[in-house]
Coordinates of C-alpha atoms in Angstrom, one line a residue:
M12 CA -35.6 111.5 -28.0
K13 CA -32.1 111.0 -26.9
R14 CA -33.4 110.4 -23.3
R15 CA -35.9 107.9 -24.6
H16 CA -33.4 106.1 -26.7
N17 CA -31.1 105.8 -23.7
F18 CA -34.0 104.5 -21.7
W19 CA -34.8 101.7 -24.1
R20 CA -31.0 100.9 -24.5
E21 CA -30.7 100.6 -20.7
K22 CA -33.8 98.5 -20.6
M23 CA -32.5 96.2 -23.3
K24 CA -29.2 96.0 -21.6
K25 CA -30.8 94.9 -18.4
K26 CA -33.0 92.4 -20.4
G27 CA -29.9 91.1 -22.1
K28 CA -28.2 90.7 -18.7
R29 CA -31.2 88.8 -17.5
E30 CA -31.2 86.7 -20.6
G31 CA -27.5 86.1 -20.4
K32 CA -27.9 85.1 -16.8
G33 CA -30.7 82.8 -17.7
D34 CA -28.6 81.2 -20.5
R35 CA -25.8 80.7 -18.0
N36 CA -28.3 79.1 -15.6
K37 CA -29.6 77.0 -18.4
N38 CA -26.1 75.9 -19.3
K39 CA -25.4 75.2 -15.6
N40 CA -28.5 73.2 -15.3
K41 CA -27.6 71.3 -18.4
E42 CA -24.2 70.5 -17.0
E43 CA -25.7 69.5 -13.7
N44 CA -28.2 67.3 -15.5
K45 CA -25.4 65.7 -17.5
K46 CA -23.5 65.1 -14.3
G47 CA -26.6 63.7 -12.6
K48 CA -27.3 61.4 -15.6
A49 CA -23.6 60.3 -15.5
M50 CA -23.9 59.7 -11.8
L51 CA -27.1 57.8 -12.3
K52 CA -25.4 55.8 -15.0
A53 CA -22.4 55.1 -12.8
R54 CA -24.7 54.1 -9.9
A55 CA -26.6 51.9 -12.2
K56 CA -23.4 50.4 -13.5
M57 CA -22.2 50.0 -10.0
F58 CA -25.4 48.4 -9.0
L59 CA -25.3 46.0 -11.9
G60 CA -21.6 45.4 -11.2
E61 CA -22.4 44.6 -7.6
K62 CA -25.0 42.2 -8.7
E63 CA -22.7 40.6 -11.2
N64 CA -20.0 40.5 -8.5
E65 CA -22.5 39.0 -6.1
K66 CA -23.4 36.5 -8.7
L67 CA -19.8 35.8 -9.4
N68 CA -18.9 35.6 -5.7
K69 CA -21.9 33.3 -5.2
N70 CA -20.6 31.0 -8.0
V71 CA -17.1 31.1 -6.5
N72 CA -18.4 30.3 -3.0
Q73 CA -20.5 27.5 -4.4
T74 CA -17.5 26.1 -6.2
E75 CA -15.4 26.4 -3.0
R76 CA -18.2 24.8 -1.0
M77 CA -18.4 22.0 -3.6
K78 CA -14.6 21.5 -3.3
E79 CA -14.8 21.5 0.5
T80 CA -17.6 19.0 0.3
R81 CA -15.6 16.8 -2.1
N82 CA -12.6 17.0 0.2
E83 CA -14.7 16.2 3.3
N84 CA -16.2 13.2 1.5
R85 CA -12.7 12.2 0.3
N86 CA -11.4 12.5 3.8
K87 CA -14.4 10.5 5.1
N88 CA -13.9 7.8 2.5
E89 CA -10.1 7.7 3.3
T90 CA -11.0 7.5 7.0
K91 CA -13.4 4.7 6.3
T92 CA -11.0 2.9 4.0
R93 CA -7.8 3.4 5.9
I94 CA -7.1 0.9 8.8
R95 CA -5.9 3.2 11.6
K96 CA -6.0 0.6 14.4
V97 CA -4.9 -3.0 14.8
I98 CA -6.3 -5.0 17.7
K99 CA -4.6 -8.1 19.0
I100 CA -6.6 -10.5 21.2
G101 CA -4.4 -12.9 23.2
G102 CA -5.3 -16.5 23.6
S103 CA -5.4 -16.2 27.4
C104 CA -8.4 -13.9 26.9
L105 CA -10.3 -16.4 24.7
T106 CA -11.4 -19.2 27.0
D107 CA -15.1 -19.9 26.4
S108 CA -18.2 -18.7 24.5
A109 CA -18.7 -15.8 27.0
S110 CA -15.2 -14.4 26.4
I111 CA -15.6 -14.7 22.6
K112 CA -18.9 -12.8 22.8
K113 CA -17.0 -10.1 24.8
A114 CA -14.5 -10.0 22.0
L115 CA -17.3 -9.7 19.4
S116 CA -18.8 -6.8 21.4
L117 CA -15.4 -5.1 21.6
I118 CA -14.8 -5.3 17.9
S119 CA -18.3 -4.3 16.8
R120 CA -18.1 -1.1 18.9
E121 CA -15.2 0.3 16.9
P122 CA -16.3 3.4 14.9
E123 CA -13.5 3.0 12.2
R124 CA -12.0 0.2 10.2
I125 CA -9.7 -2.0 12.1
A126 CA -7.7 -5.2 11.6
I127 CA -7.7 -8.1 14.0
V128 CA -4.8 -10.4 15.0
V129 CA -5.9 -13.4 17.0
S130 CA -4.1 -16.1 19.0
A131 CA -5.3 -19.7 19.6
L132 CA -7.9 -20.3 22.3
K133 CA -6.4 -20.7 25.8
G134 CA -4.7 -24.1 26.2
I135 CA -5.0 -25.2 22.6
T136 CA -1.4 -24.8 21.6
D137 CA -0.3 -26.8 24.6
L138 CA -2.7 -29.6 23.7
L139 CA -1.5 -29.6 20.1
Q140 CA 2.1 -29.9 21.3
H141 CA 1.0 -32.7 23.6
A142 CA -0.6 -34.6 20.7
Y143 CA 2.6 -34.1 18.6
H144 CA 4.8 -35.6 21.3
L145 CA 2.4 -38.5 21.9
A146 CA 2.5 -39.4 18.1
L147 CA 6.3 -39.0 18.1
G148 CA 6.5 -41.3 21.2
Q149 CA 4.4 -44.0 19.5
S150 CA 1.3 -43.4 21.7
G151 CA -2.0 -43.7 20.0
D152 CA -3.5 -41.4 22.6
F153 CA -3.0 -38.5 20.3
K154 CA -6.2 -39.4 18.6
G155 CA -8.2 -38.7 21.8
V156 CA -6.5 -35.3 22.2
V157 CA -7.4 -34.4 18.6
A158 CA -11.0 -35.6 19.1
S159 CA -11.4 -33.5 22.3
L160 CA -10.0 -30.4 20.4
E161 CA -12.4 -30.9 17.6
Q162 CA -15.4 -31.3 20.0
R163 CA -14.5 -28.1 21.8
H164 CA -14.4 -26.0 18.7
Q165 CA -17.5 -27.6 17.2
N166 CA -19.4 -26.9 20.5
L167 CA -18.3 -23.2 20.4
A168 CA -19.4 -23.0 16.8
L169 CA -22.9 -24.1 17.7
E170 CA -23.1 -21.6 20.5
L171 CA -21.7 -18.6 18.7
V172 CA -22.5 -18.9 15.0
H173 CA -25.9 -18.4 13.2
P174 CA -27.5 -21.7 11.9
A175 CA -27.3 -20.4 8.3
I176 CA -23.5 -20.0 8.6
V177 CA -22.5 -22.7 11.0
S178 CA -22.5 -25.5 8.4
Q179 CA -19.7 -23.7 6.4
L180 CA -17.6 -23.3 9.6
Q181 CA -18.1 -27.0 10.5
L182 CA -16.9 -28.0 7.1
K183 CA -13.8 -25.8 7.6
F184 CA -13.2 -27.4 11.0
Q185 CA -13.6 -30.9 9.6
S186 CA -11.0 -30.1 6.9
I187 CA -8.5 -28.7 9.4
F188 CA -8.9 -31.6 11.9
A189 CA -8.7 -34.2 9.0
S190 CA -5.4 -32.7 7.9
L191 CA -4.2 -32.6 11.5
Y192 CA -5.1 -36.2 12.1
I193 CA -3.3 -37.4 8.9
S194 CA -0.1 -35.4 9.8
L195 CA 0.0 -36.9 13.3
Q196 CA -0.8 -40.4 12.0
K197 CA 2.2 -40.2 9.6
I198 CA 4.5 -39.2 12.5
F199 CA 3.1 -42.1 14.5
L200 CA 3.6 -44.7 11.7
N201 CA 7.0 -43.4 10.6
R202 CA 8.3 -42.9 14.1
E203 CA 9.8 -39.6 13.1
A204 CA 8.7 -36.1 12.1
L205 CA 9.8 -34.0 9.1
P206 CA 11.4 -30.7 9.9
G207 CA 8.3 -28.6 9.3
D208 CA 5.7 -31.0 10.9
K209 CA 5.7 -29.6 14.4
A210 CA 5.4 -26.0 13.3
W211 CA 2.5 -26.8 11.0
I212 CA 0.7 -28.8 13.7
L213 CA 1.1 -26.0 16.3
S214 CA -0.1 -23.4 13.8
Q215 CA -3.6 -25.0 13.6
G216 CA -4.7 -23.4 16.9
E217 CA -4.6 -19.9 15.4
R218 CA -6.3 -21.0 12.2
L219 CA -9.1 -22.5 14.2
S220 CA -9.7 -19.4 16.4
A221 CA -9.5 -17.0 13.4
H222 CA -12.2 -18.9 11.5
L223 CA -14.3 -19.2 14.6
L224 CA -14.1 -15.5 15.3
A225 CA -14.8 -14.6 11.7
A226 CA -17.9 -16.8 11.5
A227 CA -19.2 -15.3 14.8
L228 CA -18.7 -11.8 13.5
E229 CA -20.5 -12.7 10.2
S230 CA -23.4 -13.9 12.4
A231 CA -23.4 -10.4 13.9
G232 CA -23.6 -8.8 10.4
I233 CA -19.9 -7.9 10.1
K234 CA -18.3 -9.0 6.8
T235 CA -14.9 -10.6 7.5
R236 CA -12.1 -12.4 5.8
V237 CA -9.4 -14.6 7.4
Y238 CA -5.8 -14.2 6.3
E239 CA -3.6 -17.1 7.4
T240 CA -0.1 -15.5 7.8
D241 CA 1.9 -18.3 6.1
R242 CA 0.1 -17.3 2.8
I243 CA 0.5 -13.5 2.8
G244 CA 4.2 -13.1 2.2
L245 CA 5.2 -13.0 5.8
I246 CA 8.6 -14.5 5.2
A247 CA 10.8 -15.2 8.2
S248 CA 14.1 -16.9 8.9
E249 CA 16.4 -17.9 11.7
V250 CA 19.0 -15.2 12.7
S251 CA 21.4 -16.0 15.5
G252 CA 19.0 -18.6 16.9
K253 CA 16.0 -16.3 16.7
I254 CA 13.2 -16.3 14.2
K255 CA 12.8 -12.9 12.6
V256 CA 10.6 -11.6 9.8
N257 CA 12.3 -10.2 6.7
L258 CA 10.4 -6.9 6.9
E259 CA 11.7 -5.5 3.6
K260 CA 10.4 -8.6 1.8
F261 CA 7.1 -8.5 3.7
D262 CA 6.6 -4.8 2.7
L263 CA 6.9 -5.8 -1.0
N264 CA 5.0 -9.0 -0.8
F265 CA 2.1 -7.6 1.2
A266 CA 1.6 -4.3 -0.6
P267 CA -0.8 -5.7 -3.3
R268 CA -2.7 -7.5 -0.6
A269 CA -3.0 -4.4 1.5
E270 CA -4.4 -2.4 -1.4
E271 CA -6.9 -5.2 -2.0
I272 CA -8.0 -5.1 1.7
L273 CA -8.3 -1.3 1.8
A274 CA -10.4 -1.3 -1.4
A275 CA -12.8 -4.0 0.0
A276 CA -15.4 -3.6 2.8
H277 CA -14.5 -6.6 4.9
L278 CA -12.8 -6.7 8.3
P279 CA -9.5 -8.6 8.0
I280 CA -8.6 -11.2 10.6
F281 CA -5.0 -12.4 10.7
T282 CA -3.5 -15.4 12.5
G283 CA -0.7 -14.6 15.0
F284 CA 2.2 -16.7 16.0
F285 CA 3.5 -17.9 12.6
G286 CA 4.7 -17.0 9.1
S287 CA 6.5 -18.9 6.4
D288 CA 10.0 -19.5 5.3
E289 CA 11.3 -19.0 1.7
K290 CA 10.0 -22.4 0.7
G291 CA 6.5 -21.6 2.0
E292 CA 6.8 -23.9 5.0
V293 CA 5.3 -22.8 8.3
I294 CA 7.7 -21.1 10.7
L295 CA 6.9 -20.2 14.3
F296 CA 7.9 -16.9 16.0
G297 CA 8.0 -18.5 19.4
R298 CA 5.5 -18.8 22.3
N299 CA 3.5 -15.7 23.2
S300 CA 4.6 -14.1 19.9
S301 CA 1.2 -12.9 18.6
D302 CA 2.2 -9.4 19.8
Y303 CA 5.1 -9.5 17.3
S304 CA 2.7 -10.6 14.6
A305 CA 0.4 -7.7 15.5
A306 CA 3.3 -5.3 15.2
V307 CA 4.1 -6.6 11.7
I308 CA 0.5 -6.1 10.6
A309 CA 0.4 -2.6 12.2
R310 CA 3.5 -1.8 10.1
A311 CA 1.7 -3.1 6.9
F312 CA -1.1 -0.6 7.4
K313 CA 0.9 2.2 9.0
A314 CA -1.6 2.1 11.8
D315 CA -1.8 4.9 14.3
Y316 CA -2.8 2.6 17.2
L317 CA -2.1 -0.9 18.2
E318 CA -4.1 -2.3 21.0
L319 CA -2.9 -5.5 22.8
Y320 CA -5.6 -7.2 24.9
K321 CA -4.1 -9.4 27.6
D322 CA -5.0 -11.0 30.9
V323 CA -3.2 -8.3 32.9
P324 CA -4.1 -4.6 33.3
G325 CA -0.9 -3.3 31.8
I326 CA 2.8 -2.8 32.7
F327 CA 3.5 -2.5 36.5
S328 CA 6.4 -0.8 38.3
A329 CA 7.5 -4.3 39.4
D330 CA 6.2 -7.8 39.1
P331 CA 3.0 -7.8 41.3
F332 CA 3.6 -11.4 42.3
L333 CA 6.9 -10.4 43.8
V334 CA 6.0 -6.9 45.0
P335 CA 2.4 -6.6 46.1
E336 CA 2.8 -2.8 46.3
A337 CA 3.6 -2.6 42.6
R338 CA 1.8 0.2 40.7
L339 CA 0.3 0.2 37.2
I340 CA 2.4 2.5 35.0
P341 CA -0.1 4.7 32.9
C342 CA 2.4 5.8 30.3
L343 CA 5.9 4.8 29.0
S344 CA 8.1 5.8 26.2
R345 CA 8.9 3.3 23.5
E346 CA 12.6 3.3 24.7
E347 CA 11.5 2.6 28.3
A348 CA 9.2 -0.2 27.3
S349 CA 11.9 -1.8 25.1
L350 CA 14.2 -1.8 28.1
F351 CA 11.6 -3.4 30.3
G352 CA 11.4 -6.2 27.7
F353 CA 15.1 -6.6 27.2
Y354 CA 15.8 -7.0 30.9
G355 CA 13.2 -9.6 31.6
A356 CA 9.6 -8.2 31.7
R357 CA 7.7 -10.8 29.7
I358 CA 4.6 -8.8 29.0
I359 CA 5.9 -7.8 25.5
H360 CA 7.7 -10.0 23.0
P361 CA 11.5 -9.0 22.9
D362 CA 11.4 -8.3 19.1
F363 CA 8.1 -6.4 19.3
W364 CA 9.5 -2.9 18.5
R365 CA 11.5 -3.7 15.4
P366 CA 8.6 -3.7 12.9
L367 CA 7.4 -0.4 14.3
E368 CA 10.7 1.5 13.8
G369 CA 10.1 4.7 11.9
L370 CA 6.4 4.7 12.7
K371 CA 4.5 6.8 15.2
T372 CA 2.2 4.0 16.2
E373 CA 0.9 4.3 19.8
V374 CA 0.7 1.0 21.6
H375 CA -2.0 0.4 24.3
I376 CA -1.7 -2.6 26.6
K377 CA -5.2 -3.3 28.0
S378 CA -6.9 -5.7 30.3
F379 CA -9.5 -7.9 28.5
S380 CA -11.3 -8.4 31.8
S381 CA -11.6 -4.6 32.5
L382 CA -12.2 -2.9 29.2
E383 CA -13.1 0.4 30.9
N384 CA -9.5 0.9 32.1
S385 CA -7.0 2.5 29.8
G386 CA -4.1 0.2 30.8
T387 CA -0.6 1.3 29.8
I388 CA 0.0 3.6 26.9
I389 CA 3.4 3.4 25.2
A390 CA 4.1 6.5 23.2
P391 CA 6.8 6.8 20.5
A392 CA 8.6 9.4 22.6
A393 CA 8.8 10.3 26.3
S394 CA 5.6 12.1 27.5
D395 CA 3.9 13.2 30.6
E396 CA 2.1 10.5 32.5
I397 CA -1.7 10.3 32.8
R398 CA -3.9 9.1 35.5
N399 CA -5.7 5.7 35.2
R400 CA -9.0 4.7 36.7
G401 CA -9.4 1.7 38.9
H402 CA -5.8 0.9 39.7
K403 CA -3.0 2.3 41.8
T404 CA -0.9 4.2 39.4
A405 CA 2.6 5.6 39.5
P406 CA 2.4 9.4 40.1
K407 CA 4.0 12.1 37.9
N408 CA 6.5 13.0 40.5
H409 CA 7.6 9.5 41.4
G410 CA 11.2 10.3 40.8
F411 CA 12.9 9.3 37.6
I412 CA 12.4 5.5 38.0
K413 CA 9.4 4.1 36.2
G414 CA 9.9 0.5 37.2
L415 CA 12.2 -2.2 38.5
I416 CA 12.7 -5.6 36.8
L417 CA 14.2 -8.6 38.5
K418 CA 16.0 -11.2 36.4
D419 CA 17.4 -14.2 38.3
G420 CA 19.9 -16.9 37.1
L421 CA 22.7 -14.6 35.9
T422 CA 26.2 -15.7 35.2
V423 CA 29.2 -13.4 35.2
L424 CA 32.2 -14.3 33.0
K425 CA 35.4 -12.4 33.9
I426 CA 38.3 -12.8 31.5
E427 CA 41.8 -11.5 32.2
T428 CA 43.6 -10.4 29.1
K429 CA 47.3 -10.8 28.7
K430 CA 47.6 -8.4 25.8
Y431 CA 45.5 -5.6 24.5
S432 CA 45.4 -7.4 21.1
D433 CA 43.4 -10.2 22.8
L434 CA 40.4 -7.8 22.7
S435 CA 39.8 -8.7 19.1
K436 CA 39.5 -12.3 20.1
L437 CA 37.0 -11.4 22.8
I438 CA 34.9 -9.5 20.4
K439 CA 34.7 -12.7 18.3
L440 CA 33.8 -14.5 21.5
E441 CA 30.8 -12.2 21.9
K442 CA 29.5 -13.3 18.5
I443 CA 29.9 -16.9 19.6
L444 CA 27.9 -16.2 22.8
A445 CA 25.2 -14.4 20.8
E446 CA 24.5 -17.7 18.9
R447 CA 24.2 -19.8 22.1
D448 CA 21.0 -20.3 24.1
G449 CA 21.4 -17.2 26.3
K450 CA 21.6 -13.5 26.1
I451 CA 24.4 -11.0 26.9
I452 CA 23.0 -8.4 29.3
A453 CA 26.2 -6.3 29.5
F454 CA 29.6 -6.4 27.8
I455 CA 32.2 -4.4 29.8
P456 CA 35.7 -3.9 28.6
L457 CA 38.1 -2.9 31.4
I458 CA 41.9 -2.1 31.5
N459 CA 43.1 -5.6 32.3
N460 CA 40.0 -7.7 32.1
F461 CA 36.8 -8.2 30.3
I462 CA 33.4 -8.8 31.9
L463 CA 30.4 -10.5 30.3
I464 CA 27.1 -10.6 32.1
L465 CA 25.0 -13.4 30.7
T466 CA 21.5 -14.7 31.3
D467 CA 19.7 -18.0 30.5
I468 CA 23.0 -19.8 29.9
S469 CA 22.8 -23.6 30.4
A470 CA 25.7 -25.6 31.9
E471 CA 26.3 -27.1 28.5
S472 CA 26.7 -23.7 26.9
L473 CA 29.1 -22.6 29.7
A474 CA 31.3 -25.6 29.0
L475 CA 31.4 -24.7 25.3
I476 CA 32.3 -21.1 26.2
A477 CA 35.1 -22.3 28.4
D478 CA 36.4 -24.5 25.5
S479 CA 36.3 -21.5 23.2
L480 CA 38.2 -19.4 25.6
R481 CA 41.0 -22.1 25.9
E482 CA 41.1 -22.5 22.1
N483 CA 41.7 -18.7 21.8
Q484 CA 44.5 -18.9 24.4
L485 CA 42.5 -16.9 26.9
E486 CA 43.0 -19.4 29.8
T487 CA 42.7 -16.9 32.7
F488 CA 39.0 -16.6 33.2
S489 CA 36.5 -17.1 36.0
I490 CA 32.8 -17.9 36.0
E491 CA 30.5 -16.7 38.8
K492 CA 26.9 -18.0 39.0
N493 CA 23.9 -17.7 41.3
L494 CA 23.5 -13.9 40.6
A495 CA 20.5 -11.8 39.9
L496 CA 19.9 -8.5 38.1
I497 CA 17.7 -5.6 39.1
A498 CA 17.2 -3.1 36.3
A499 CA 15.9 0.4 37.3
V500 CA 14.3 2.0 34.2
G501 CA 13.1 5.5 33.7
S502 CA 13.5 8.3 31.1
G503 CA 15.0 10.8 33.5
I504 CA 17.6 8.5 35.2
N505 CA 20.6 10.1 33.3
Q506 CA 19.5 13.5 34.3
K507 CA 19.6 12.8 38.1
S508 CA 23.2 12.3 39.2
A509 CA 22.2 11.7 42.9
L510 CA 20.0 8.7 42.0
S511 CA 22.9 6.2 41.9
S512 CA 24.1 7.2 45.4
R513 CA 20.5 6.9 46.7
I514 CA 20.1 3.4 45.3
L515 CA 23.4 2.4 47.0
R516 CA 22.2 4.0 50.2
V517 CA 18.9 2.0 50.1
L518 CA 20.8 -1.3 49.6
A519 CA 23.4 -0.4 52.3
Y520 CA 20.5 0.3 54.8
K521 CA 19.5 -3.4 54.3
K522 CA 23.1 -4.5 54.4
I523 CA 23.1 -5.7 50.7
T524 CA 26.3 -5.2 48.8
P525 CA 26.0 -5.2 45.0
R526 CA 28.4 -7.4 43.1
F527 CA 28.2 -5.0 40.2
F528 CA 26.6 -1.5 39.7
L529 CA 26.4 -0.3 36.2
T530 CA 25.2 3.0 34.8
F531 CA 25.0 4.1 31.1
T532 CA 25.3 7.4 29.4
E533 CA 23.0 6.6 26.5
N534 CA 20.3 4.3 28.0
P535 CA 18.0 5.3 30.8
V536 CA 18.7 2.3 33.0
I537 CA 20.8 1.4 36.0
L538 CA 21.8 -2.3 36.5
I539 CA 22.3 -3.7 40.0
I540 CA 23.7 -7.2 40.3
V541 CA 23.4 -9.0 43.6
Q542 CA 23.5 -12.5 45.0
S543 CA 20.4 -14.5 44.1
G544 CA 19.5 -15.0 47.7
E545 CA 19.4 -11.3 48.3
A546 CA 17.6 -10.3 45.1
L547 CA 13.9 -10.3 46.3
R548 CA 14.7 -8.4 49.5
A549 CA 16.7 -5.8 47.5
L550 CA 13.9 -5.5 44.9
R551 CA 11.2 -4.9 47.5
Q552 CA 13.3 -2.4 49.5
L553 CA 14.2 -0.4 46.3
H554 CA 10.6 -0.3 45.2
T555 CA 9.4 0.8 48.7
E556 CA 12.0 3.6 48.9
L557 CA 12.1 4.8 45.3
I558 CA 8.5 4.3 44.1
T559 CA 5.9 3.5 46.9
S560 CA 7.3 6.2 49.2
R561 CA 6.3 8.9 46.7
F562 CA 2.6 8.2 47.6
S563 CA 3.0 8.4 51.4
G564 CA 5.6 11.2 51.6
K565 CA 7.8 8.9 53.6
Q566 CA 11.2 10.4 54.6
D567 CA 14.3 9.4 52.7
I568 CA 16.9 7.1 54.3
P569 CA 19.5 9.3 56.1
D570 CA 22.8 10.0 54.4
D571 CA 24.8 8.2 57.1
H572 CA 23.8 4.9 55.5
L573 CA 25.5 5.8 52.3
F574 CA 27.3 2.8 50.9
V575 CA 30.9 3.4 49.8
S576 CA 32.5 0.8 47.5

């Protein structure tokens, strides 16, 4: 019995062990099931989270894309609205219907909004001036001049303007010529002209060409509007004998007009050459001053580019009429170009750069007859030169001289001072000279004397200067005439100390002795003053040795010809 009992007890114990093991397995399975369910729930949650995140990211991406699209559209609209380029077309380019059609093609090809500044048609200003002098001189022939001017413009209107628009333009022309005839008739009858008469008469050429160009563009489907520059707040006045725009006043006056233009869809066409005084009377900026007008308009729109179309390919290393070997300069800095203008290169108006101060406007001078050529680019700062197609161009390594400018007809005024205190009187004298009809090229104070180098001074002005010197008790002075200036300009001139000696060596080789030789620490220019009779020979020799020789690899002049002063 005992053995049996033990048997069943062992059996039950084994069974219990198996059951306990099974319970443990069950519990383990339950735990694993719980973990599995938790993992499934976590995965499901993750999946749903990823979906939600994807949805959220998708919404964010869509929002960002919408913002980007709005920004792109805004930028496109700003690009379309903003006037980034101003184009000036000179009167020498506009001669007949073919040249005006060429201008229309040039304008219509522009991909972005532009503004146009236009001069009078070639020869019109001269004819208007002729008519004015005829009327003032009591000659009735002014009527024939006015009639021929009207006929020329009416014929161009019939050739260039669509029949549906031409009648409006003809009425405009009739109004302008009727006013012009009345003004000249008054001068003829009264035998005198009022102060503003001449300026108003000469300004009609730009008004006529602007309205003609606008109507021709309208015929081509381009909406335009003419802005006559004596009616847009372009206030100017005479300062030291020169007409200058009051830029601060213009900025304020033109700001509402600029907003109006930018908000509209038309192409603005501005007249060059003139503005108005404080009273609203027409005031002229001087002959060939439409470049200056264009610079003022470029300032108004803060334009990135200003293109000047002329009858020349660009700026050359010397006057091509004087130096046949002269090369087209592909690129100049603004400082270099302003020196070219100051010392006598007439391709740009002397005051051209003042309206562009503080702006990064890049100026392009281009040939109207060869639109495919890039001309001369004038960058705000010095930059590497570029090659230009179709013309001989100055190479990158042509030394530090970009060009040579010849200015004849100089006068040197040498004043010996008795006391150092006399210098204050001489500084006053400089102001007096600035108001005369000439220009001071250099003002050189020395230990015992003072030297003024003058240009464009008439005999009458020299007499007045001499009287001023005597009044200021500066009796010891001398005047030397029949001199010429050669200015060597280049951004690297101050960095090359041997350049001065080389120039002197070139001149000595041709047995030319400079009267004065001036270098400057701040300006990249060297001034050589020689006798007028030797000026052309000196210019050509310097160009050959300093610029042309860089193309041929010609050997330099030997050192034994160095000139020693």
